[in-house]
Short mmCIF file of C-alpha atoms and ligand atoms in Angstrom, two decimals:
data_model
loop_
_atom_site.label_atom_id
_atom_site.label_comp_id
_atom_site.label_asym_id
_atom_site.label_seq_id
_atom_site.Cartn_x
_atom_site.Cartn_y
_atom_site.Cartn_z
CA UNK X 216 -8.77 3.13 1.15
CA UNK X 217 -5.33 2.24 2.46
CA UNK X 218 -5.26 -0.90 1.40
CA UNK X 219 -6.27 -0.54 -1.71
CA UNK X 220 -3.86 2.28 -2.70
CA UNK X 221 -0.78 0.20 -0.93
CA UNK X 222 -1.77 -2.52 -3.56
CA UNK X 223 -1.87 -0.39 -6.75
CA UNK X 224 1.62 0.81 -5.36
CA UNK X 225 2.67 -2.21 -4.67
CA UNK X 226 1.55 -3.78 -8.52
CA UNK X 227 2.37 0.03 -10.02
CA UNK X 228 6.47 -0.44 -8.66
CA UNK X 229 6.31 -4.27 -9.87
CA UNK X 230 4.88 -3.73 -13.46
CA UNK X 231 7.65 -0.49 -13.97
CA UNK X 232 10.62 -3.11 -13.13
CA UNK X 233 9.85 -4.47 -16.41
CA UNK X 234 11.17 -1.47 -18.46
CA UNK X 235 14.19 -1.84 -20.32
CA UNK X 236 16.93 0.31 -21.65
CA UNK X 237 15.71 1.99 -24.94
CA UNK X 238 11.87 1.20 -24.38
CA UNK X 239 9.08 2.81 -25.96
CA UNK X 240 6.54 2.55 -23.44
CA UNK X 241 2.76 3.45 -23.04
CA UNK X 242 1.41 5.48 -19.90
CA UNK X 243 -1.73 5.04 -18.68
CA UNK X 244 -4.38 6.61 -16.87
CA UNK X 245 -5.67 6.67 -13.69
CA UNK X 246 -4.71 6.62 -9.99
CA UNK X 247 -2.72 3.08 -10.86
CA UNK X 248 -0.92 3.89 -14.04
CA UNK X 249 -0.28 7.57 -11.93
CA UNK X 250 1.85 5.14 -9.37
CA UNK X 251 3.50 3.66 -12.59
CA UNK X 252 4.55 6.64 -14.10
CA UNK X 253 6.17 8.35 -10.83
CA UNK X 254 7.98 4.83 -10.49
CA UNK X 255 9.27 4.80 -14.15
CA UNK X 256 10.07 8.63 -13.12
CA UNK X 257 12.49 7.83 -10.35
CA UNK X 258 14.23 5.02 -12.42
CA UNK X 259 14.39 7.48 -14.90
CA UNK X 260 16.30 10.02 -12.79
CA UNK X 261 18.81 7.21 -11.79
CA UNK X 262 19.92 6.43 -15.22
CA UNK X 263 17.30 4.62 -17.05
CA UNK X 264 16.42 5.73 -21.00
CA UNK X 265 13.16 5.10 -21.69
CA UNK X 266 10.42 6.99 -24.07
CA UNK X 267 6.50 7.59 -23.10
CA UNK X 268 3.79 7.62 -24.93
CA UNK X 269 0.86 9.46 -22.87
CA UNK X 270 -2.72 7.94 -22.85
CA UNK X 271 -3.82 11.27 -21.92
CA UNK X 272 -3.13 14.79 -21.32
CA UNK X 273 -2.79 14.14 -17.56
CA UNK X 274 -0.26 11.32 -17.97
CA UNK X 275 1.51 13.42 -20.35
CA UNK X 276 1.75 16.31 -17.88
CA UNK X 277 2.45 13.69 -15.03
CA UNK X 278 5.17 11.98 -17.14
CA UNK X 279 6.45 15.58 -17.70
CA UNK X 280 6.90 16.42 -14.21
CA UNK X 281 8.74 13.51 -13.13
CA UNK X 282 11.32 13.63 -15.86
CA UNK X 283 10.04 10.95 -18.22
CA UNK X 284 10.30 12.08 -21.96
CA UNK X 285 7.13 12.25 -23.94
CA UNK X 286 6.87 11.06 -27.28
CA UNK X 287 3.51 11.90 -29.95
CA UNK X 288 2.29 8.83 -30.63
CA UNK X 289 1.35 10.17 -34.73
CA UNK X 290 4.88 9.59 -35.68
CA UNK X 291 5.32 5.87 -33.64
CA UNK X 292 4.36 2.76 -35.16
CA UNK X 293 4.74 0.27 -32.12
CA UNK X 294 6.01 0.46 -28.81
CA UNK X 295 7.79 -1.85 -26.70
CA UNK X 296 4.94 -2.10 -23.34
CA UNK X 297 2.10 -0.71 -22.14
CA UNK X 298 1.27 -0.40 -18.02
CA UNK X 299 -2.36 0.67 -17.33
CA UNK X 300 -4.45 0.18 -14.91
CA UNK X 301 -8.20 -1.19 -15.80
CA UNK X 302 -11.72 -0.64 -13.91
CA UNK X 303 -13.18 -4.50 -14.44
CA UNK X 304 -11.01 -7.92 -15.11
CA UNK X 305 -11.75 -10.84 -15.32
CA UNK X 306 -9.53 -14.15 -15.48
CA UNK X 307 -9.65 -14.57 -18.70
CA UNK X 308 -7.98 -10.83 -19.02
CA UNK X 309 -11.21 -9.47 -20.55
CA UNK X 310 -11.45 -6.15 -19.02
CA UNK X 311 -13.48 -2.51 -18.91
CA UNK X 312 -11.67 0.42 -18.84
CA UNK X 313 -12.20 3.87 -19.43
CA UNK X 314 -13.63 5.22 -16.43
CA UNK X 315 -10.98 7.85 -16.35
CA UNK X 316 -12.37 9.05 -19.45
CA UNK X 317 -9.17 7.76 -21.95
CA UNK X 318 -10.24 4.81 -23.50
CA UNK X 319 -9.76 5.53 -27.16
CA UNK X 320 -5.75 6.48 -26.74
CA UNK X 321 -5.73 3.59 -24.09
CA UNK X 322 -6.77 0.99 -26.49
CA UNK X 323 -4.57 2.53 -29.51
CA UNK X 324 -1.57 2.31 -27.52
CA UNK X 325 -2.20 -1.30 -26.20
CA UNK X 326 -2.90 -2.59 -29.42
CA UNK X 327 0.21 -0.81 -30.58
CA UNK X 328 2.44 -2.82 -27.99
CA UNK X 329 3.98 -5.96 -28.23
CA UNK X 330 3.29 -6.14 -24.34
CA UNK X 331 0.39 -4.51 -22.79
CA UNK X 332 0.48 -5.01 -19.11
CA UNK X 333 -2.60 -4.38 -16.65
CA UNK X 334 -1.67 -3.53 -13.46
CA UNK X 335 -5.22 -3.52 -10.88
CA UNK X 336 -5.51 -3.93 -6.96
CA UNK X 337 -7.67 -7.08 -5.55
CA UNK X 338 -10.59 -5.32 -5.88
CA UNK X 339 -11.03 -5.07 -9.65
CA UNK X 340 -10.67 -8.84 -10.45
CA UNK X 341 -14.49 -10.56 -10.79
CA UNK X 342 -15.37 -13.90 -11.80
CA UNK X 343 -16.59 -12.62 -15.37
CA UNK X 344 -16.95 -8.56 -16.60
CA UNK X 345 -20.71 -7.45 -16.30
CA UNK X 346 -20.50 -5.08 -13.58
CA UNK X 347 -18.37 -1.77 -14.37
CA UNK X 348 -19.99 1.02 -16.65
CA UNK X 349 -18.69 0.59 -20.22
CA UNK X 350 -17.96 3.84 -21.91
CA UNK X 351 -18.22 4.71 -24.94
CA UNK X 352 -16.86 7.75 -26.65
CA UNK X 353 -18.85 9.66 -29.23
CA UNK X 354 -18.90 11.75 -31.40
CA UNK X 355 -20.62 15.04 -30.49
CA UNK X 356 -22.70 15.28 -33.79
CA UNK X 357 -23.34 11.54 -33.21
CA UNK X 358 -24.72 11.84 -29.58
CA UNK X 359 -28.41 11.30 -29.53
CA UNK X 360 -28.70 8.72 -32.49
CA UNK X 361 -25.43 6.52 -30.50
CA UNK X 362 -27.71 7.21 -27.42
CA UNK X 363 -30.52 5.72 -29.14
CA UNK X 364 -28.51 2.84 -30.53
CA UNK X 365 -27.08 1.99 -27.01
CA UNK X 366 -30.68 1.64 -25.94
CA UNK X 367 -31.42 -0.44 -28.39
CA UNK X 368 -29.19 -2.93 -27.69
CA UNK X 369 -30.72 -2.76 -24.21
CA UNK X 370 -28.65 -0.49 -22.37
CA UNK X 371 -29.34 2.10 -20.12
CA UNK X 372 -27.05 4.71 -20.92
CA UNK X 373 -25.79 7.73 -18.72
CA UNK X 374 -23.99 11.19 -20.25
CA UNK X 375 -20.85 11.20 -18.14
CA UNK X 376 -20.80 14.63 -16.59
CA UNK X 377 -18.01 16.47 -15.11
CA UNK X 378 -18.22 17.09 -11.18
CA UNK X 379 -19.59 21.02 -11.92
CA UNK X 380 -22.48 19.03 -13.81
CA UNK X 381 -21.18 19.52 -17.41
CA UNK X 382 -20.75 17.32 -20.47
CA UNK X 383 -17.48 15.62 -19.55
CA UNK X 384 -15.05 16.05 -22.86
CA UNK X 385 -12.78 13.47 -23.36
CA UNK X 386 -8.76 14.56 -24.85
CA UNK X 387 -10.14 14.56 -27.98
CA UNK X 388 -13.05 16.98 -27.02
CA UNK X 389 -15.51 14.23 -27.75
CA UNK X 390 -18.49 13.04 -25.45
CA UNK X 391 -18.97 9.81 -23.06
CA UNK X 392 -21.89 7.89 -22.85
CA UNK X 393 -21.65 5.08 -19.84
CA UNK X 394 -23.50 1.85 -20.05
CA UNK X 395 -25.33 -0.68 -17.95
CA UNK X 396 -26.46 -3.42 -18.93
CA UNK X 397 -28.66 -5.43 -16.16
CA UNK X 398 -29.28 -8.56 -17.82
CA UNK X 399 -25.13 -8.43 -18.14
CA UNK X 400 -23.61 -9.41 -21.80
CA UNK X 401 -22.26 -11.40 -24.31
CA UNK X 402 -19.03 -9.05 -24.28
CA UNK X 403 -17.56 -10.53 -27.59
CA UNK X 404 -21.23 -9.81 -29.32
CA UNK X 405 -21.15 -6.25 -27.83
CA UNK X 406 -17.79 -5.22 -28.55
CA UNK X 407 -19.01 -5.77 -32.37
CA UNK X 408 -22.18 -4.38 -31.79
CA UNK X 409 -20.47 -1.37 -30.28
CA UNK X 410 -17.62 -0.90 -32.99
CA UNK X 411 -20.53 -1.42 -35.90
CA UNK X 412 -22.44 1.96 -34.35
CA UNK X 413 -21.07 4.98 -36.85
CA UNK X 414 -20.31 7.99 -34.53
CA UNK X 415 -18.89 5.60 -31.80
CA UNK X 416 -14.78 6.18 -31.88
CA UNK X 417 -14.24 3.41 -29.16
CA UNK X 418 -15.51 1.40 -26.29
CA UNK X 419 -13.82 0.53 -22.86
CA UNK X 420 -14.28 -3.45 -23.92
CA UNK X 421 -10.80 -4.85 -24.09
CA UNK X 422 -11.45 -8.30 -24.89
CA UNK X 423 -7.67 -8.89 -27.03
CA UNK X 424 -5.37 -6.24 -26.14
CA UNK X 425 -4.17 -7.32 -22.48
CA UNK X 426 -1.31 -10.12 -22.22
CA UNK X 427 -0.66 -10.27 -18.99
CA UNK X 428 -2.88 -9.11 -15.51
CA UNK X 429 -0.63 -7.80 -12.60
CA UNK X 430 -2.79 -7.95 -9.65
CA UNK X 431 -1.81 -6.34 -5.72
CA UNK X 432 -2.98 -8.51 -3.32
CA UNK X 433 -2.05 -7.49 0.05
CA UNK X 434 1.68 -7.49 0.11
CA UNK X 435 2.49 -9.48 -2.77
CA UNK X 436 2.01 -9.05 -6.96
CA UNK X 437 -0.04 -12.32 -8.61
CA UNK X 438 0.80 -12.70 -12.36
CA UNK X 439 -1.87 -14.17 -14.92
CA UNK X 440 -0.47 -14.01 -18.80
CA UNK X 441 -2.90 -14.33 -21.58
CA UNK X 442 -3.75 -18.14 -22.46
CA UNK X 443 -2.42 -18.41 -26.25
C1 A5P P 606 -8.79 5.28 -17.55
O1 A5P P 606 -9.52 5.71 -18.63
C2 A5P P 606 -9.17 3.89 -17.14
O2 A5P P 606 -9.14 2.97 -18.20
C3 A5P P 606 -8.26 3.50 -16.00
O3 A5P P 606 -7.29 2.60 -16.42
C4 A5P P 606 -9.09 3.00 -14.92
O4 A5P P 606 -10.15 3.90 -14.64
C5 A5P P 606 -8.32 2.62 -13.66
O5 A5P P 606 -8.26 3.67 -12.77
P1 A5P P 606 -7.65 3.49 -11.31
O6 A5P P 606 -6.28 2.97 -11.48
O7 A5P P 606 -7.67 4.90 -10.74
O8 A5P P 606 -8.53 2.58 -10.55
#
Protein backbone atom coordinates (compact mmCIF):
# COMPACT_ATOMS: atom_id res chain seq x y z
CA UNK A 1 0.00 0.00 0.00
CA UNK A 2 1.43 3.39 -0.86
CA UNK A 3 0.29 5.03 1.79
CA UNK A 4 1.15 2.98 4.21
CA UNK A 5 4.82 2.50 3.20
CA UNK A 6 5.15 6.56 2.66
CA UNK A 7 4.17 6.64 6.46
CA UNK A 8 6.66 4.06 7.85
CA UNK A 9 9.19 6.20 5.73
CA UNK A 10 8.04 9.08 6.79
CA UNK A 11 8.12 7.90 10.94
CA UNK A 12 11.39 5.51 9.91
CA UNK A 13 13.50 9.12 8.71
CA UNK A 14 11.90 10.97 11.89
CA UNK A 15 12.77 8.34 14.64
CA UNK A 16 16.70 8.02 12.97
CA UNK A 17 17.08 12.02 13.51
CA UNK A 18 17.27 11.14 17.03
CA UNK A 19 20.73 9.41 16.88
CA UNK A 20 23.55 11.03 18.35
CA UNK A 21 27.26 11.08 17.96
CA UNK A 22 28.73 7.98 19.80
CA UNK A 23 25.29 6.05 20.13
CA UNK A 24 24.83 2.54 20.75
CA UNK A 25 21.74 1.88 19.06
CA UNK A 26 19.30 -1.13 18.56
CA UNK A 27 18.00 -2.19 14.95
CA UNK A 28 14.96 -3.62 14.48
CA UNK A 29 13.06 -5.76 12.34
CA UNK A 30 10.74 -5.52 9.82
CA UNK A 31 9.75 -3.48 6.75
CA UNK A 32 9.71 -0.20 9.30
CA UNK A 33 12.86 -0.65 11.28
CA UNK A 34 14.32 -1.74 7.40
CA UNK A 35 13.43 2.18 6.52
CA UNK A 36 15.29 3.07 9.84
CA UNK A 37 18.29 1.36 9.28
CA UNK A 38 18.90 2.59 5.49
CA UNK A 39 18.19 6.17 7.06
CA UNK A 40 20.75 5.74 9.95
CA UNK A 41 22.88 4.25 6.85
CA UNK A 42 22.97 7.43 4.84
CA UNK A 43 23.66 9.64 7.98
CA UNK A 44 26.19 7.29 8.59
CA UNK A 45 27.97 7.78 5.25
CA UNK A 46 27.86 11.63 5.81
CA UNK A 47 29.78 11.63 8.96
CA UNK A 48 27.74 10.30 11.72
CA UNK A 49 29.45 7.56 14.39
CA UNK A 50 27.08 5.47 15.59
CA UNK A 51 27.17 1.52 16.70
CA UNK A 52 24.21 -1.19 15.91
CA UNK A 53 23.10 -3.74 17.63
CA UNK A 54 21.02 -6.15 15.16
CA UNK A 55 17.64 -7.64 16.32
CA UNK A 56 18.18 -10.16 13.76
CA UNK A 57 20.28 -11.68 11.20
CA UNK A 58 18.49 -9.65 8.47
CA UNK A 59 19.01 -6.29 10.19
CA UNK A 60 22.46 -7.27 10.78
CA UNK A 61 23.06 -8.02 7.09
CA UNK A 62 20.91 -4.86 6.20
CA UNK A 63 22.91 -2.68 8.66
CA UNK A 64 25.98 -4.27 6.95
CA UNK A 65 25.20 -3.21 3.58
CA UNK A 66 24.50 0.27 4.20
CA UNK A 67 27.65 0.96 6.13
CA UNK A 68 26.37 0.91 9.70
CA UNK A 69 28.82 -0.99 12.09
CA UNK A 70 27.51 -4.00 13.89
CA UNK A 71 28.18 -4.64 17.31
CA UNK A 72 27.39 -8.46 19.31
CA UNK A 73 25.20 -7.61 21.73
CA UNK A 74 27.05 -10.60 24.39
CA UNK A 75 29.72 -8.16 25.18
CA UNK A 76 27.17 -4.77 25.61
CA UNK A 77 25.51 -4.03 28.70
CA UNK A 78 23.10 -1.09 27.61
CA UNK A 79 22.64 0.87 24.69
CA UNK A 80 21.77 4.32 24.13
CA UNK A 81 18.08 3.74 21.77
CA UNK A 82 16.23 1.36 20.25
CA UNK A 83 13.95 2.10 16.79
CA UNK A 84 11.59 -0.81 15.93
CA UNK A 85 8.74 -1.05 14.42
CA UNK A 86 5.70 -3.09 16.25
CA UNK A 87 2.61 -5.16 14.70
CA UNK A 88 -0.25 -3.93 17.48
CA UNK A 89 -0.19 -0.53 19.78
CA UNK A 90 -2.18 0.72 21.68
CA UNK A 91 -2.24 4.27 23.51
CA UNK A 92 -1.11 3.27 26.38
CA UNK A 93 2.21 1.95 24.36
CA UNK A 94 1.27 -1.68 25.12
CA UNK A 95 2.17 -3.37 22.01
CA UNK A 96 2.58 -7.01 20.01
CA UNK A 97 5.40 -7.59 18.12
CA UNK A 98 7.11 -10.34 16.69
CA UNK A 99 5.45 -11.07 13.59
CA UNK A 100 8.72 -10.88 11.80
CA UNK A 101 9.73 -13.72 13.76
CA UNK A 102 12.48 -11.63 16.25
CA UNK A 103 10.84 -11.07 19.30
CA UNK A 104 13.20 -12.53 21.84
CA UNK A 105 16.41 -10.23 20.59
CA UNK A 106 13.72 -7.43 20.08
CA UNK A 107 12.67 -7.39 23.62
CA UNK A 108 16.41 -7.95 25.01
CA UNK A 109 17.57 -5.02 23.25
CA UNK A 110 14.63 -2.71 24.28
CA UNK A 111 14.88 -3.54 27.71
CA UNK A 112 18.58 -2.95 27.37
CA UNK A 113 17.97 0.79 26.20
CA UNK A 114 17.53 3.73 28.05
CA UNK A 115 15.20 4.78 25.04
CA UNK A 116 13.27 2.34 23.10
CA UNK A 117 11.43 4.07 20.37
CA UNK A 118 8.44 2.45 18.27
CA UNK A 119 8.14 3.72 15.11
CA UNK A 120 4.43 2.22 13.31
CA UNK A 121 2.25 3.72 10.37
CA UNK A 122 -1.61 4.72 11.20
CA UNK A 123 -2.64 1.49 10.72
CA UNK A 124 -1.14 -0.34 13.70
CA UNK A 125 -2.51 1.99 16.47
CA UNK A 126 -6.02 0.32 18.07
CA UNK A 127 -7.98 1.45 20.87
CA UNK A 128 -6.58 -1.50 23.17
CA UNK A 129 -4.15 -4.75 21.89
CA UNK A 130 -6.41 -7.92 21.33
CA UNK A 131 -6.22 -8.27 17.75
CA UNK A 132 -2.59 -9.18 16.32
CA UNK A 133 -1.26 -12.87 16.73
CA UNK A 134 1.04 -13.02 19.77
CA UNK A 135 4.05 -15.18 19.24
CA UNK A 136 5.66 -17.01 21.23
CA UNK A 137 9.02 -18.62 20.77
CA UNK A 138 9.74 -22.12 21.97
CA UNK A 139 11.78 -24.26 22.55
CA UNK A 140 11.87 -27.19 20.09
CA UNK A 141 11.97 -29.97 22.83
CA UNK A 142 9.28 -27.84 24.54
CA UNK A 143 6.82 -27.66 21.53
CA UNK A 144 3.84 -29.83 22.12
CA UNK A 145 3.59 -29.48 26.03
CA UNK A 146 3.91 -25.13 25.37
CA UNK A 147 1.25 -26.00 22.67
CA UNK A 148 -0.80 -27.62 25.17
CA UNK A 149 -0.25 -24.94 27.78
CA UNK A 150 -1.25 -22.14 25.26
CA UNK A 151 -4.51 -24.00 24.90
CA UNK A 152 -5.04 -24.09 28.16
CA UNK A 153 -5.06 -20.75 28.81
CA UNK A 154 -7.63 -20.62 26.00
CA UNK A 155 -5.75 -19.96 23.02
CA UNK A 156 -5.89 -21.24 19.77
CA UNK A 157 -2.51 -21.60 18.73
CA UNK A 158 -0.99 -21.83 15.10
CA UNK A 159 2.82 -23.33 14.22
CA UNK A 160 4.16 -20.41 12.21
CA UNK A 161 5.31 -21.97 8.99
CA UNK A 162 7.63 -20.67 6.48
CA UNK A 163 6.06 -19.77 2.93
CA UNK A 164 7.47 -23.45 1.42
CA UNK A 165 5.18 -24.88 4.36
CA UNK A 166 7.99 -25.61 6.90
CA UNK A 167 8.51 -25.05 10.61
CA UNK A 168 9.56 -21.39 10.55
CA UNK A 169 13.02 -21.21 12.79
CA UNK A 170 13.52 -18.21 14.46
CA UNK A 171 17.66 -16.69 14.71
CA UNK A 172 18.06 -18.78 17.39
CA UNK A 173 16.81 -21.94 15.48
CA UNK A 174 13.91 -22.17 17.86
CA UNK A 175 10.10 -22.63 16.92
CA UNK A 176 6.98 -20.05 16.86
CA UNK A 177 3.77 -20.76 18.04
CA UNK A 178 1.11 -17.74 17.16
CA UNK A 179 -1.84 -17.05 19.33
CA UNK A 180 -5.44 -15.95 19.23
CA UNK A 181 -7.26 -15.35 21.69
CA UNK A 182 -11.14 -14.59 20.77
CA UNK A 183 -12.51 -13.66 23.97
CA UNK A 184 -9.30 -11.00 23.79
CA UNK A 185 -7.09 -10.68 27.20
CA UNK A 186 -6.04 -9.42 30.27
CA UNK A 187 -2.48 -8.67 28.62
CA UNK A 188 -0.72 -7.95 32.04
CA UNK A 189 -2.22 -11.54 33.36
CA UNK A 190 -0.94 -13.19 30.11
CA UNK A 191 2.35 -11.79 29.81
CA UNK A 192 2.88 -13.68 33.35
CA UNK A 193 1.07 -16.51 32.36
CA UNK A 194 3.22 -16.69 29.26
CA UNK A 195 6.74 -16.01 30.96
CA UNK A 196 5.66 -18.75 33.88
CA UNK A 197 5.37 -21.62 30.86
CA UNK A 198 9.07 -23.50 31.05
CA UNK A 199 10.18 -24.01 27.37
CA UNK A 200 8.71 -20.54 26.39
CA UNK A 201 12.03 -18.11 25.76
CA UNK A 202 9.74 -15.01 25.07
CA UNK A 203 6.48 -13.56 23.98
CA UNK A 204 5.71 -10.60 21.54
CA UNK A 205 3.75 -8.80 24.71
CA UNK A 206 5.60 -5.60 25.34
CA UNK A 207 3.67 -4.16 28.02
CA UNK A 208 7.04 -1.99 29.78
CA UNK A 209 9.70 -1.75 27.32
CA UNK A 210 8.36 1.09 24.85
CA UNK A 211 8.84 4.91 25.99
CA UNK A 212 7.78 6.63 23.38
CA UNK A 213 5.23 5.65 20.07
CA UNK A 214 6.25 7.44 16.75
CA UNK A 215 3.29 7.13 14.61
CA UNK A 216 3.09 8.22 10.40
CA UNK A 217 0.03 9.66 9.78
CA UNK A 218 -0.27 10.89 6.37
CA UNK A 219 2.40 13.47 5.98
CA UNK A 220 3.23 14.22 9.41
CA UNK A 221 4.97 12.09 12.62
CA UNK A 222 2.51 12.14 16.01
CA UNK A 223 4.59 11.59 19.23
CA UNK A 224 3.02 9.75 22.38
CA UNK A 225 5.85 9.18 25.33
CA UNK A 226 5.17 6.70 28.01
CA UNK A 227 2.94 8.19 30.97
CA UNK A 228 5.45 7.90 34.10
C1 LIG B 1 9.47 -8.20 14.04
O1 LIG B 1 9.66 -9.36 14.74
C2 LIG B 1 8.29 -7.44 14.54
O2 LIG B 1 8.30 -7.22 15.92
C3 LIG B 1 8.22 -6.15 13.75
O3 LIG B 1 8.64 -5.07 14.52
C4 LIG B 1 6.88 -6.01 13.23
O4 LIG B 1 6.46 -7.20 12.57
C5 LIG B 1 6.67 -4.79 12.35
O5 LIG B 1 6.87 -5.08 11.01
P1 LIG B 1 6.57 -4.02 9.87
O6 LIG B 1 7.36 -2.81 10.18
O7 LIG B 1 7.04 -4.71 8.60
O8 LIG B 1 5.11 -3.76 9.85
Amino acid sequence: MPGIDSEKELVAKHAAGLARDGMIIGLGTGSTAAFAIAELGRRVRTGLRITGVASSNASEKLAASVGIPVLPFDDLSRLDLTIDGADEIDGDLNAVKGAGGALMREKIIASASDVMVAIVDSSKVVPRIGKAKIPIEVLPFALAWAEKSAQSMGALVSHRATPSGEMFRTDQNNFILDLVFERGYDSTRLASALDSIPGVLEHGLFLSEIDVLLVGTGEAVETRRRSK
